[in-house]
């Protein structure tokens, strides 16, 4: 099964006290140790505890023992790649507090959605560096607002340098999971992401099949383009069953996620990618009450086509958990995240994204014990 071949059977996990040591290390590709399975991927860093996509969020995730750290990439006006979940930086920076940028507030259509705010493609990198990052959902994660203003918006090259430095300190590579955001939209603006990304990963030696890097996108054509340029493994992200990737919409391709998770769709993905990143609801659908139902056949079907699965995203708060794992009436309080982790890990997924690295690692430890 390709998931095992790409990830390896496991390696030591260094993290918080009580964090599990994974199965014995097994070398793969070039004699380098593989990733532990199931793999814990730090979603935007430890975004459950620090403002997302900051070096503070990435560092805490690594210190906690995350196996892989995720970045989302968008471009600046002058073509630099920066780490933000969206090009709309209204909610994730203090841009609205900068009167010198008041006139930059505009309404745009991004992938068919009308958005009003400030956008990275309207700022040079130097201008963007005058802003400070802040918590995206302060109503849910009020404690994270303590760190508002502490960190700036990092460039992807800064993250690559950070990963190399941390890797040298730890004596092992720091794995990254890097996403191209809205690639068709940005290509139309003359700010194509893939070539810029490839230039950087080549510069830092992360372009090979055994490099400590996954490349991901919700647009299959972006992964196809990257697959032609580098050998680092690609992962196609998948949303709701009725969703159509924006590149499909633009190209007139009628297929939806429901088509892509059928055996023929998975076979097509496997022709240029090494894995899929489905929403957790594609792994175990929720019923009308929001509780978990019966697992789908997606894990079995994807593995049959040689694809690994890195579904997204586990969060500890009630508001994000399936109804049967919520506890109490406060939507922002923690629910039974361990129970939900157990349900998802039991399906045979190769890893998953989590906002709470420490919880995810403890849940993984419980799963491996039993």
mmCIF file of C-alpha atoms in Angstrom:
data_model
loop_
_atom_site.group_PDB
_atom_site.id
_atom_site.type_symbol
_atom_site.label_atom_id
_atom_site.label_comp_id
_atom_site.label_asym_id
_atom_site.label_seq_id
_atom_site.Cartn_x
_atom_site.Cartn_y
_atom_site.Cartn_z
ATOM 1 C CA UNK A 1 0.000 0.000 0.000
ATOM 2 C CA UNK A 2 1.479 3.322 -1.034
ATOM 3 C CA UNK A 3 0.548 5.026 2.241
ATOM 4 C CA UNK A 4 2.945 2.727 4.050
ATOM 5 C CA UNK A 5 5.601 3.063 1.369
ATOM 6 C CA UNK A 6 5.593 6.854 1.394
ATOM 7 C CA UNK A 7 5.245 7.351 5.122
ATOM 8 C CA UNK A 8 7.214 4.422 6.438
ATOM 9 C CA UNK A 9 6.065 2.412 9.423
ATOM 10 C CA UNK A 10 7.043 4.936 12.045
ATOM 11 C CA UNK A 11 9.749 6.748 13.921
ATOM 12 C CA UNK A 12 10.349 8.131 17.375
ATOM 13 C CA UNK A 13 8.117 10.986 18.386
ATOM 14 C CA UNK A 14 9.609 13.646 20.614
ATOM 15 C CA UNK A 15 7.138 15.906 22.333
ATOM 16 C CA UNK A 16 5.297 16.543 25.540
ATOM 17 C CA UNK A 17 5.640 14.192 28.508
ATOM 18 C CA UNK A 18 3.518 11.129 27.864
ATOM 19 C CA UNK A 19 3.708 11.452 24.091
ATOM 20 C CA UNK A 20 3.903 8.032 22.516
ATOM 21 C CA UNK A 21 6.965 6.623 20.880
ATOM 22 C CA UNK A 22 5.728 5.280 17.593
ATOM 23 C CA UNK A 23 6.403 1.924 16.028
ATOM 24 C CA UNK A 24 10.059 1.145 15.306
ATOM 25 C CA UNK A 25 11.685 3.377 12.721
ATOM 26 C CA UNK A 26 11.821 2.025 9.189
ATOM 27 C CA UNK A 27 13.992 3.597 6.522
ATOM 28 C CA UNK A 28 12.551 4.609 3.176
ATOM 29 C CA UNK A 29 13.604 6.594 0.130
ATOM 30 C CA UNK A 30 17.300 7.305 0.229
ATOM 31 C CA UNK A 31 17.753 5.514 3.551
ATOM 32 C CA UNK A 32 15.959 8.252 5.496
ATOM 33 C CA UNK A 33 13.564 7.412 8.323
ATOM 34 C CA UNK A 34 9.881 7.565 7.436
ATOM 35 C CA UNK A 35 7.069 9.376 9.121
ATOM 36 C CA UNK A 36 5.099 7.738 11.920
ATOM 37 C CA UNK A 37 1.655 6.414 11.053
ATOM 38 C CA UNK A 38 -0.918 7.591 11.773
ATOM 39 C CA UNK A 39 0.701 10.942 11.119
ATOM 40 C CA UNK A 40 -0.275 14.007 13.146
ATOM 41 C CA UNK A 41 -0.258 17.118 10.966
ATOM 42 C CA UNK A 42 -0.292 20.480 12.735
ATOM 43 C CA UNK A 43 -3.080 22.427 11.018
ATOM 44 C CA UNK A 44 -1.738 25.942 10.354
ATOM 45 C CA UNK A 45 0.627 25.184 13.236
ATOM 46 C CA UNK A 46 -0.991 24.846 16.663
ATOM 47 C CA UNK A 47 -3.860 27.102 15.680
ATOM 48 C CA UNK A 48 -5.812 25.926 18.717
ATOM 49 C CA UNK A 49 -3.311 27.767 20.915
ATOM 50 C CA UNK A 50 -1.629 30.490 18.847
ATOM 51 C CA UNK A 51 -2.703 32.732 15.950
ATOM 52 C CA UNK A 52 -2.517 30.562 12.842
ATOM 53 C CA UNK A 53 0.300 30.616 10.307
ATOM 54 C CA UNK A 54 2.812 32.387 12.523
ATOM 55 C CA UNK A 55 6.276 31.203 13.440
ATOM 56 C CA UNK A 56 4.984 31.044 17.012
ATOM 57 C CA UNK A 57 2.237 28.640 15.966
ATOM 58 C CA UNK A 58 4.631 26.497 13.927
ATOM 59 C CA UNK A 59 7.250 26.408 16.675
ATOM 60 C CA UNK A 60 4.798 25.338 19.367
ATOM 61 C CA UNK A 61 3.487 22.574 17.106
ATOM 62 C CA UNK A 62 7.006 21.300 16.540
ATOM 63 C CA UNK A 63 7.882 21.543 20.232
ATOM 64 C CA UNK A 64 4.755 19.554 21.103
ATOM 65 C CA UNK A 65 5.883 16.791 18.757
ATOM 66 C CA UNK A 66 3.832 17.283 15.581
ATOM 67 C CA UNK A 67 5.062 15.038 12.789
ATOM 68 C CA UNK A 68 4.298 17.545 10.013
ATOM 69 C CA UNK A 69 3.596 21.316 10.004
ATOM 70 C CA UNK A 70 1.119 22.823 7.513
ATOM 71 C CA UNK A 71 1.429 26.067 5.554
ATOM 72 C CA UNK A 72 -1.040 27.739 3.176
ATOM 73 C CA UNK A 73 0.496 29.970 0.517
ATOM 74 C CA UNK A 74 -0.758 33.162 -1.124
ATOM 75 C CA UNK A 75 1.274 35.780 -3.037
ATOM 76 C CA UNK A 76 2.051 39.416 -2.429
ATOM 77 C CA UNK A 77 1.775 42.101 -5.119
ATOM 78 C CA UNK A 78 5.483 41.759 -5.852
ATOM 79 C CA UNK A 79 5.358 37.978 -6.120
ATOM 80 C CA UNK A 80 6.550 36.731 -2.729
ATOM 81 C CA UNK A 81 4.806 33.713 -1.190
ATOM 82 C CA UNK A 82 3.494 34.277 2.321
ATOM 83 C CA UNK A 83 1.750 32.005 4.794
ATOM 84 C CA UNK A 84 -1.920 32.870 5.221
ATOM 85 C CA UNK A 85 -4.971 30.631 5.037
ATOM 86 C CA UNK A 86 -6.590 33.139 2.685
ATOM 87 C CA UNK A 87 -5.484 36.120 0.655
ATOM 88 C CA UNK A 88 -8.148 38.090 2.565
ATOM 89 C CA UNK A 89 -6.156 39.177 5.621
ATOM 90 C CA UNK A 90 -8.933 41.166 7.304
ATOM 91 C CA UNK A 91 -9.463 38.639 10.108
ATOM 92 C CA UNK A 92 -5.888 37.406 10.524
ATOM 93 C CA UNK A 93 -3.924 40.680 10.722
ATOM 94 C CA UNK A 94 -4.284 44.151 12.218
ATOM 95 C CA UNK A 95 -4.568 45.726 8.750
ATOM 96 C CA UNK A 96 -7.810 47.503 9.678
ATOM 97 C CA UNK A 97 -5.891 49.424 12.354
ATOM 98 C CA UNK A 98 -3.544 50.926 9.745
ATOM 99 C CA UNK A 99 -5.007 54.184 8.371
ATOM 100 C CA UNK A 100 -2.366 54.244 5.644
ATOM 101 C CA UNK A 101 -4.024 51.172 4.127
ATOM 102 C CA UNK A 102 -7.670 52.231 4.525
ATOM 103 C CA UNK A 103 -8.024 52.851 0.783
ATOM 104 C CA UNK A 104 -6.906 49.282 0.025
ATOM 105 C CA UNK A 105 -10.175 47.850 1.343
ATOM 106 C CA UNK A 106 -12.050 46.486 -1.667
ATOM 107 C CA UNK A 107 -14.673 43.954 -2.727
ATOM 108 C CA UNK A 108 -13.457 41.106 -4.904
ATOM 109 C CA UNK A 109 -14.692 37.812 -6.250
ATOM 110 C CA UNK A 110 -12.398 34.988 -5.263
ATOM 111 C CA UNK A 111 -13.348 31.583 -6.661
ATOM 112 C CA UNK A 112 -16.871 32.871 -7.240
ATOM 113 C CA UNK A 113 -17.351 34.243 -3.711
ATOM 114 C CA UNK A 114 -17.756 37.985 -3.104
ATOM 115 C CA UNK A 115 -15.415 39.165 -0.346
ATOM 116 C CA UNK A 116 -14.808 42.630 1.123
ATOM 117 C CA UNK A 117 -11.552 43.322 2.887
ATOM 118 C CA UNK A 118 -7.813 43.636 2.373
ATOM 119 C CA UNK A 119 -5.961 41.176 0.146
ATOM 120 C CA UNK A 120 -2.316 40.100 0.020
ATOM 121 C CA UNK A 121 -2.069 40.635 -3.726
ATOM 122 C CA UNK A 122 -2.606 44.374 -3.170
ATOM 123 C CA UNK A 123 0.390 44.688 -0.816
ATOM 124 C CA UNK A 124 4.101 44.485 -1.404
ATOM 125 C CA UNK A 125 6.013 42.270 0.963
ATOM 126 C CA UNK A 126 7.526 45.318 2.644
ATOM 127 C CA UNK A 127 4.035 46.707 3.285
ATOM 128 C CA UNK A 128 2.743 43.362 4.530
ATOM 129 C CA UNK A 129 5.641 43.140 6.974
ATOM 130 C CA UNK A 130 4.356 46.268 8.744
ATOM 131 C CA UNK A 131 1.279 44.293 9.829
ATOM 132 C CA UNK A 132 0.982 41.925 12.778
ATOM 133 C CA UNK A 133 -0.881 38.628 12.933
ATOM 134 C CA UNK A 134 -3.882 38.075 15.176
ATOM 135 C CA UNK A 135 -6.358 35.347 16.131
ATOM 136 C CA UNK A 136 -8.825 34.594 13.309
ATOM 137 C CA UNK A 137 -11.753 33.405 15.480
ATOM 138 C CA UNK A 138 -11.452 35.348 18.771
ATOM 139 C CA UNK A 139 -15.006 34.549 19.786
ATOM 140 C CA UNK A 140 -14.132 30.851 19.939
ATOM 141 C CA UNK A 141 -10.488 31.094 20.964
ATOM 142 C CA UNK A 142 -10.404 34.037 23.309
ATOM 143 C CA UNK A 143 -7.201 32.871 25.008
ATOM 144 C CA UNK A 144 -5.347 33.103 21.692
ATOM 145 C CA UNK A 145 -5.946 36.850 21.541
ATOM 146 C CA UNK A 146 -3.274 37.169 24.239
ATOM 147 C CA UNK A 147 -0.785 36.659 21.399
ATOM 148 C CA UNK A 148 -2.282 39.180 18.970
ATOM 149 C CA UNK A 149 0.445 41.380 17.554
ATOM 150 C CA UNK A 150 3.345 39.212 18.693
ATOM 151 C CA UNK A 151 4.263 37.808 15.281
ATOM 152 C CA UNK A 152 4.370 39.107 11.724
ATOM 153 C CA UNK A 153 3.196 37.335 8.584
ATOM 154 C CA UNK A 154 5.971 34.888 7.602
ATOM 155 C CA UNK A 155 7.161 34.312 4.072
ATOM 156 C CA UNK A 156 7.401 30.733 2.887
ATOM 157 C CA UNK A 157 11.145 31.146 2.505
ATOM 158 C CA UNK A 158 11.363 32.188 6.165
ATOM 159 C CA UNK A 159 9.496 29.002 7.082
ATOM 160 C CA UNK A 160 11.833 26.895 4.957
ATOM 161 C CA UNK A 161 14.826 28.480 6.673
ATOM 162 C CA UNK A 162 13.187 27.906 10.070
ATOM 163 C CA UNK A 163 12.536 24.250 9.206
ATOM 164 C CA UNK A 164 16.159 23.745 8.145
ATOM 165 C CA UNK A 165 17.424 25.362 11.349
ATOM 166 C CA UNK A 166 15.101 23.313 13.544
ATOM 167 C CA UNK A 167 16.019 20.166 11.642
ATOM 168 C CA UNK A 168 19.704 20.719 12.340
ATOM 169 C CA UNK A 169 18.987 21.270 16.045
ATOM 170 C CA UNK A 170 16.907 18.101 16.280
ATOM 171 C CA UNK A 171 19.018 15.925 14.037
ATOM 172 C CA UNK A 172 16.020 14.990 11.890
ATOM 173 C CA UNK A 173 14.103 16.651 9.082
ATOM 174 C CA UNK A 174 11.155 18.909 9.845
ATOM 175 C CA UNK A 175 8.311 17.851 7.583
ATOM 176 C CA UNK A 176 6.068 20.435 5.919
ATOM 177 C CA UNK A 177 2.626 20.102 4.291
ATOM 178 C CA UNK A 178 2.284 23.055 1.908
ATOM 179 C CA UNK A 179 -0.908 24.155 0.138
ATOM 180 C CA UNK A 180 -1.392 26.340 -2.916
ATOM 181 C CA UNK A 181 -4.432 28.551 -2.243
ATOM 182 C CA UNK A 182 -6.670 29.715 -5.114
ATOM 183 C CA UNK A 183 -4.067 28.862 -7.779
ATOM 184 C CA UNK A 184 -6.356 29.490 -10.787
ATOM 185 C CA UNK A 185 -7.386 32.882 -9.399
ATOM 186 C CA UNK A 186 -3.777 33.944 -8.861
ATOM 187 C CA UNK A 187 -2.577 32.644 -12.218
ATOM 188 C CA UNK A 188 -5.128 34.916 -13.883
ATOM 189 C CA UNK A 189 -3.544 37.846 -12.025
ATOM 190 C CA UNK A 190 -0.076 36.936 -13.293
ATOM 191 C CA UNK A 191 0.883 35.602 -9.845
ATOM 192 C CA UNK A 192 1.078 31.875 -10.556
ATOM 193 C CA UNK A 193 1.928 29.971 -7.379
ATOM 194 C CA UNK A 194 3.431 26.741 -8.592
ATOM 195 C CA UNK A 195 6.576 28.046 -10.295
ATOM 196 C CA UNK A 196 7.334 30.333 -7.349
ATOM 197 C CA UNK A 197 6.829 27.434 -4.945
ATOM 198 C CA UNK A 198 9.013 25.116 -6.996
ATOM 199 C CA UNK A 199 11.833 27.669 -7.132
ATOM 200 C CA UNK A 200 11.894 27.805 -3.342
ATOM 201 C CA UNK A 201 11.618 24.082 -2.634
ATOM 202 C CA UNK A 202 14.422 23.417 -5.124
ATOM 203 C CA UNK A 203 16.556 26.046 -3.417
ATOM 204 C CA UNK A 204 16.103 24.246 -0.104
ATOM 205 C CA UNK A 205 16.436 20.725 -1.517
ATOM 206 C CA UNK A 206 12.825 19.685 -0.899
ATOM 207 C CA UNK A 207 11.928 18.815 -4.497
ATOM 208 C CA UNK A 208 12.729 15.102 -4.475
ATOM 209 C CA UNK A 209 10.413 12.134 -3.970
ATOM 210 C CA UNK A 210 11.925 11.462 -0.549
ATOM 211 C CA UNK A 211 11.991 15.107 0.573
ATOM 212 C CA UNK A 212 10.278 15.950 3.902
ATOM 213 C CA UNK A 213 7.454 17.741 2.111
ATOM 214 C CA UNK A 214 3.905 17.203 0.903
ATOM 215 C CA UNK A 215 2.363 19.568 -1.671
ATOM 216 C CA UNK A 216 -1.411 19.946 -1.484
ATOM 217 C CA UNK A 217 -4.231 21.823 -3.190
ATOM 218 C CA UNK A 218 -7.992 21.819 -3.606
ATOM 219 C CA UNK A 219 -7.377 22.308 -7.340
ATOM 220 C CA UNK A 220 -6.217 19.091 -9.042
ATOM 221 C CA UNK A 221 -4.602 21.024 -11.899
ATOM 222 C CA UNK A 222 -2.254 22.678 -9.395
ATOM 223 C CA UNK A 223 -1.038 19.270 -8.198
ATOM 224 C CA UNK A 224 -0.722 18.121 -11.816
ATOM 225 C CA UNK A 225 1.409 21.163 -12.592
ATOM 226 C CA UNK A 226 3.575 20.597 -9.506
ATOM 227 C CA UNK A 227 3.930 16.915 -10.375
ATOM 228 C CA UNK A 228 5.467 17.907 -13.703
ATOM 229 C CA UNK A 229 7.956 20.213 -11.989
ATOM 230 C CA UNK A 230 9.088 18.331 -8.865
ATOM 231 C CA UNK A 231 8.972 14.807 -7.438
ATOM 232 C CA UNK A 232 7.747 15.756 -3.949
ATOM 233 C CA UNK A 233 4.483 13.896 -3.223
ATOM 234 C CA UNK A 234 1.234 15.677 -4.059
ATOM 235 C CA UNK A 235 -2.051 15.486 -2.151
ATOM 236 C CA UNK A 236 -5.431 16.464 -3.631
ATOM 237 C CA UNK A 237 -7.723 18.070 -1.055
ATOM 238 C CA UNK A 238 -11.420 17.228 -1.229
ATOM 239 C CA UNK A 239 -14.347 19.175 0.216
ATOM 240 C CA UNK A 240 -18.063 18.400 0.426
ATOM 241 C CA UNK A 241 -19.680 15.869 -1.882
ATOM 242 C CA UNK A 242 -21.269 18.529 -4.094
ATOM 243 C CA UNK A 243 -18.198 20.764 -4.237
ATOM 244 C CA UNK A 244 -16.482 21.383 -7.576
ATOM 245 C CA UNK A 245 -12.831 22.431 -7.587
ATOM 246 C CA UNK A 246 -12.553 25.981 -8.923
ATOM 247 C CA UNK A 247 -10.279 24.897 -11.756
ATOM 248 C CA UNK A 248 -13.021 22.448 -12.799
ATOM 249 C CA UNK A 249 -15.563 25.273 -12.777
ATOM 250 C CA UNK A 250 -13.299 27.418 -14.946
ATOM 251 C CA UNK A 251 -12.574 24.568 -17.345
ATOM 252 C CA UNK A 252 -16.184 23.416 -17.600
ATOM 253 C CA UNK A 253 -15.413 20.056 -15.975
ATOM 254 C CA UNK A 254 -18.708 18.892 -14.402
ATOM 255 C CA UNK A 255 -17.144 16.521 -11.863
ATOM 256 C CA UNK A 256 -17.709 17.039 -8.158
ATOM 257 C CA UNK A 257 -16.059 15.579 -5.071
ATOM 258 C CA UNK A 258 -18.625 12.773 -5.250
ATOM 259 C CA UNK A 259 -17.178 11.819 -8.637
ATOM 260 C CA UNK A 260 -13.566 12.077 -7.502
ATOM 261 C CA UNK A 261 -14.031 9.664 -4.583
ATOM 262 C CA UNK A 262 -15.441 6.948 -6.830
ATOM 263 C CA UNK A 263 -12.912 4.279 -7.880
ATOM 264 C CA UNK A 264 -12.451 5.836 -11.317
ATOM 265 C CA UNK A 265 -11.916 9.275 -9.795
ATOM 266 C CA UNK A 266 -9.391 7.934 -7.310
ATOM 267 C CA UNK A 267 -7.593 6.107 -10.119
ATOM 268 C CA UNK A 268 -7.328 9.414 -11.994
ATOM 269 C CA UNK A 269 -5.941 11.194 -8.916
ATOM 270 C CA UNK A 270 -3.415 8.399 -8.369
ATOM 271 C CA UNK A 271 -2.016 9.029 -11.863
ATOM 272 C CA UNK A 272 -0.377 12.268 -10.647
ATOM 273 C CA UNK A 273 -0.715 12.398 -6.828
ATOM 274 C CA UNK A 274 0.304 10.252 -3.883
ATOM 275 C CA UNK A 275 -2.626 10.996 -1.616
ATOM 276 C CA UNK A 276 -5.890 12.731 -0.858
ATOM 277 C CA UNK A 277 -6.874 15.105 1.921
ATOM 278 C CA UNK A 278 -10.621 14.572 2.344
ATOM 279 C CA UNK A 279 -12.828 16.347 4.831
ATOM 280 C CA UNK A 280 -13.521 14.154 7.849
ATOM 281 C CA UNK A 281 -17.164 13.994 6.795
ATOM 282 C CA UNK A 282 -16.087 12.028 3.722
ATOM 283 C CA UNK A 283 -14.482 9.453 6.041
ATOM 284 C CA UNK A 284 -17.439 9.189 8.435
ATOM 285 C CA UNK A 285 -20.558 11.098 7.309
ATOM 286 C CA UNK A 286 -22.697 12.803 9.931
ATOM 287 C CA UNK A 287 -26.405 12.112 10.227
ATOM 288 C CA UNK A 288 -29.201 14.685 10.338
ATOM 289 C CA UNK A 289 -28.487 15.384 14.014
ATOM 290 C CA UNK A 290 -24.799 16.013 13.355
ATOM 291 C CA UNK A 291 -23.712 12.735 14.967
ATOM 292 C CA UNK A 292 -21.296 10.323 13.332
ATOM 293 C CA UNK A 293 -22.872 7.709 11.104
ATOM 294 C CA UNK A 294 -21.349 4.665 9.430
ATOM 295 C CA UNK A 295 -17.871 5.020 7.920
ATOM 296 C CA UNK A 296 -17.770 5.299 4.150
ATOM 297 C CA UNK A 297 -15.671 3.035 1.937
ATOM 298 C CA UNK A 298 -13.285 5.884 1.047
ATOM 299 C CA UNK A 299 -10.337 4.624 3.120
ATOM 300 C CA UNK A 300 -10.539 1.171 1.559
ATOM 301 C CA UNK A 301 -11.117 2.546 -1.932
ATOM 302 C CA UNK A 302 -8.273 5.068 -1.767
ATOM 303 C CA UNK A 303 -5.818 2.526 -0.369
ATOM 304 C CA UNK A 304 -6.798 0.141 -3.168
ATOM 305 C CA UNK A 305 -5.592 2.789 -5.638
ATOM 306 C CA UNK A 306 -2.331 3.315 -3.728
ATOM 307 C CA UNK A 307 -3.342 6.632 -2.199
ATOM 308 C CA UNK A 308 -2.702 7.685 1.388
ATOM 309 C CA UNK A 309 -5.336 9.675 3.276
ATOM 310 C CA UNK A 310 -4.689 12.821 5.342
ATOM 311 C CA UNK A 311 -8.182 14.051 6.267
ATOM 312 C CA UNK A 312 -8.934 17.409 7.910
ATOM 313 C CA UNK A 313 -9.568 18.845 10.559
ATOM 314 C CA UNK A 314 -9.882 17.746 14.190
ATOM 315 C CA UNK A 315 -10.487 20.528 16.729
ATOM 316 C CA UNK A 316 -11.219 20.207 20.433
ATOM 317 C CA UNK A 317 -14.093 22.675 20.771
ATOM 318 C CA UNK A 318 -17.708 21.510 20.882
ATOM 319 C CA UNK A 319 -18.678 23.710 17.962
ATOM 320 C CA UNK A 320 -16.424 21.698 15.628
ATOM 321 C CA UNK A 321 -17.048 18.183 16.991
ATOM 322 C CA UNK A 322 -19.716 15.715 15.869
ATOM 323 C CA UNK A 323 -22.850 16.098 17.972
ATOM 324 C CA UNK A 324 -22.315 12.820 19.834
ATOM 325 C CA UNK A 325 -18.945 14.022 21.133
ATOM 326 C CA UNK A 326 -20.011 17.454 22.376
ATOM 327 C CA UNK A 327 -20.132 17.960 26.119
ATOM 328 C CA UNK A 328 -22.215 20.609 27.893
ATOM 329 C CA UNK A 329 -23.866 23.615 26.304
ATOM 330 C CA UNK A 330 -20.906 25.955 25.769
ATOM 331 C CA UNK A 331 -19.957 25.740 22.075
ATOM 332 C CA UNK A 332 -16.454 27.002 22.849
ATOM 333 C CA UNK A 333 -15.748 24.470 25.610
ATOM 334 C CA UNK A 334 -13.814 21.304 24.873
ATOM 335 C CA UNK A 335 -15.869 18.230 24.118
ATOM 336 C CA UNK A 336 -14.869 14.559 23.956
ATOM 337 C CA UNK A 337 -12.136 15.091 21.398
ATOM 338 C CA UNK A 338 -10.442 11.823 22.386
ATOM 339 C CA UNK A 339 -13.575 9.882 21.539
ATOM 340 C CA UNK A 340 -13.815 11.552 18.140
ATOM 341 C CA UNK A 341 -10.130 10.917 17.424
ATOM 342 C CA UNK A 342 -10.623 7.233 18.232
ATOM 343 C CA UNK A 343 -13.531 6.985 15.820
ATOM 344 C CA UNK A 344 -11.601 8.561 12.948
ATOM 345 C CA UNK A 345 -8.290 6.781 13.566
ATOM 346 C CA UNK A 346 -10.101 3.446 13.705
ATOM 347 C CA UNK A 347 -11.066 3.801 10.046
ATOM 348 C CA UNK A 348 -7.466 3.185 8.937
ATOM 349 C CA UNK A 349 -6.566 6.704 7.803
ATOM 350 C CA UNK A 350 -2.844 7.359 7.392
ATOM 351 C CA UNK A 351 -2.907 10.594 9.389
ATOM 352 C CA UNK A 352 -4.986 13.667 10.026
ATOM 353 C CA UNK A 353 -4.837 17.397 10.531
ATOM 354 C CA UNK A 354 -5.457 18.803 13.997
ATOM 355 C CA UNK A 355 -5.496 22.282 15.535
ATOM 356 C CA UNK A 356 -4.435 20.736 18.863
ATOM 357 C CA UNK A 357 -1.189 18.821 18.429
ATOM 358 C CA UNK A 358 -0.910 17.678 22.042
ATOM 359 C CA UNK A 359 -4.437 16.246 22.104
ATOM 360 C CA UNK A 360 -3.884 14.552 18.756
ATOM 361 C CA UNK A 361 -0.649 12.908 19.901
ATOM 362 C CA UNK A 362 -2.234 11.607 23.108
ATOM 363 C CA UNK A 363 -5.191 10.265 21.116
ATOM 364 C CA UNK A 364 -2.753 8.586 18.755
ATOM 365 C CA UNK A 365 -0.969 7.033 21.733
ATOM 366 C CA UNK A 366 -4.282 5.656 23.026
ATOM 367 C CA UNK A 367 -5.089 4.268 19.599
ATOM 368 C CA UNK A 368 -1.727 2.506 19.203
ATOM 369 C CA UNK A 369 -2.013 0.954 22.669
ATOM 370 C CA UNK A 370 -5.380 -0.584 21.927
#
